[in-house]
XYZ file of C-alpha atoms in Angstrom:
153
model
C 85.266 6.401 13.710
C 83.940 3.380 15.561
C 85.680 1.003 17.906
C 88.225 -1.353 16.322
C 86.640 -4.498 14.886
C 86.463 -7.439 17.275
C 88.936 -10.230 16.752
C 88.020 -13.016 14.368
C 87.019 -16.373 15.814
C 89.957 -18.840 15.456
C 89.437 -20.995 12.344
C 86.597 -18.788 11.076
C 86.076 -18.314 7.351
C 84.548 -14.844 7.458
C 81.236 -14.608 5.563
C 82.127 -11.145 4.282
C 85.349 -12.539 2.726
C 83.675 -15.379 0.777
C 83.551 -15.161 -3.014
C 79.969 -14.899 -4.312
C 79.477 -17.277 -7.270
C 75.786 -16.699 -8.034
C 73.102 -14.629 -6.360
C 69.615 -13.246 -6.574
C 69.432 -9.775 -5.082
C 72.548 -8.372 -3.469
C 75.201 -9.872 -1.149
C 77.642 -7.387 0.363
C 79.825 -7.038 3.476
C 78.071 -5.158 6.297
C 79.820 -3.556 9.274
C 78.081 -4.909 12.391
C 79.873 -2.818 15.035
C 76.822 -0.529 15.560
C 74.705 -3.429 16.877
C 75.628 -3.907 20.516
C 73.427 -6.862 21.570
C 75.938 -9.274 19.973
C 79.429 -9.345 18.585
C 80.310 -10.624 15.104
C 83.614 -12.269 14.230
C 85.758 -9.593 12.587
C 82.975 -7.046 13.239
C 81.145 -7.758 9.963
C 78.849 -10.167 8.118
C 77.881 -11.046 4.560
C 74.450 -9.408 4.183
C 72.058 -10.893 1.606
C 69.149 -8.641 0.606
C 66.601 -8.557 -2.208
C 65.821 -12.267 -2.149
C 62.501 -14.090 -1.815
C 61.512 -17.696 -1.023
C 63.173 -20.080 -3.467
C 66.066 -17.712 -4.239
C 69.643 -18.868 -3.741
C 73.026 -17.402 -2.914
C 76.032 -19.591 -3.791
C 79.431 -18.961 -2.212
C 82.860 -20.496 -2.863
C 83.799 -22.444 0.283
C 87.565 -23.055 0.452
C 88.464 -26.494 1.847
C 92.090 -26.897 3.000
C 92.478 -30.688 2.621
C 90.548 -33.816 1.652
C 88.431 -35.180 4.492
C 85.111 -35.388 6.218
C 84.107 -32.144 7.892
C 81.366 -30.875 10.139
C 80.423 -27.435 8.856
C 79.476 -24.813 11.435
C 78.004 -21.364 10.840
C 77.047 -18.285 12.792
C 74.075 -16.474 11.265
C 72.401 -13.186 12.108
C 68.873 -12.861 13.490
C 66.658 -9.817 12.924
C 62.979 -8.914 12.632
C 63.098 -8.937 8.797
C 65.300 -12.026 8.262
C 63.975 -15.232 6.695
C 64.362 -18.976 7.090
C 67.217 -20.622 5.199
C 68.527 -24.049 4.231
C 72.091 -24.988 3.193
C 73.429 -27.155 0.361
C 77.000 -28.177 -0.419
C 77.760 -28.838 -4.095
C 73.995 -28.956 -4.751
C 73.196 -31.554 -2.052
C 71.370 -30.712 1.185
C 73.711 -30.723 4.189
C 70.753 -31.668 6.349
C 66.994 -31.190 6.073
C 66.959 -28.566 8.807
C 65.682 -25.073 8.191
C 67.320 -22.274 10.169
C 64.954 -19.531 11.327
C 66.783 -16.195 11.378
C 63.901 -14.207 12.883
C 64.653 -12.273 16.049
C 63.158 -9.238 17.798
C 66.665 -7.692 18.032
C 69.694 -7.860 15.719
C 71.843 -10.610 17.253
C 74.250 -13.330 16.168
C 73.187 -16.962 16.627
C 75.313 -19.405 18.581
C 77.507 -21.594 16.378
C 75.132 -23.899 14.453
C 76.002 -27.246 12.871
C 74.964 -27.236 9.212
C 75.841 -30.918 8.855
C 78.699 -33.162 7.757
C 80.192 -33.646 4.302
C 83.069 -35.506 2.707
C 85.021 -32.867 0.758
C 88.107 -32.699 -1.431
C 90.593 -29.848 -1.095
C 89.772 -26.730 -3.102
C 86.631 -24.642 -3.578
C 83.180 -26.119 -3.062
C 79.783 -24.522 -3.691
C 77.902 -23.601 -0.501
C 74.356 -22.576 -1.394
C 71.954 -20.784 0.926
C 68.280 -21.112 -0.084
C 65.577 -18.835 1.309
C 62.703 -21.110 2.354
C 60.323 -18.532 3.855
C 60.005 -16.550 7.058
C 58.727 -16.876 10.629
C 55.038 -15.942 10.954
C 55.970 -12.860 13.035
C 58.777 -11.674 10.741
C 58.652 -8.640 8.479
C 58.709 -10.416 5.097
C 61.949 -8.965 3.680
C 63.629 -12.443 3.632
C 67.103 -11.100 4.397
C 69.959 -13.272 5.651
C 73.315 -12.625 7.299
C 76.335 -14.929 7.512
C 78.936 -14.042 10.156
C 81.304 -16.952 9.515
C 81.718 -20.611 8.599
C 84.062 -23.009 10.365
C 85.145 -26.415 9.085
C 85.976 -29.030 11.719
C 87.728 -32.123 10.385
C 86.258 -35.376 11.652
C 89.020 -37.917 12.351
């Protein structure tokens, strides 16, 4: 019996609730309430393990209505987490690589993954492992707390 899960962030699409379309390795919900240096929306994350550089995890991203959106994410940092890049429907959201290395298990601030023009319905959000920080334990894991879509007027 742990504490009750923290509230979800308003507008969050919880990582642990996303439908996995394709994966290398394993992607499962992980209870994050035992790590006390951060708090995760809904108290859990989608935990991707067993991948290596070049591997991909593709998730169904539900989009409520046609429009242009900025896509935000909160990721998890840990000593054995890798660097990742994001694609939407097979196209890079931006060229940026996100380094998920950290000396402690913590959640990142909300990060902008980029902007995309999307139709309503499910889209394919792909996370690609690109490598790892030089000081990281090379297990190339990744954790997704949540995604948030912000419509651009």
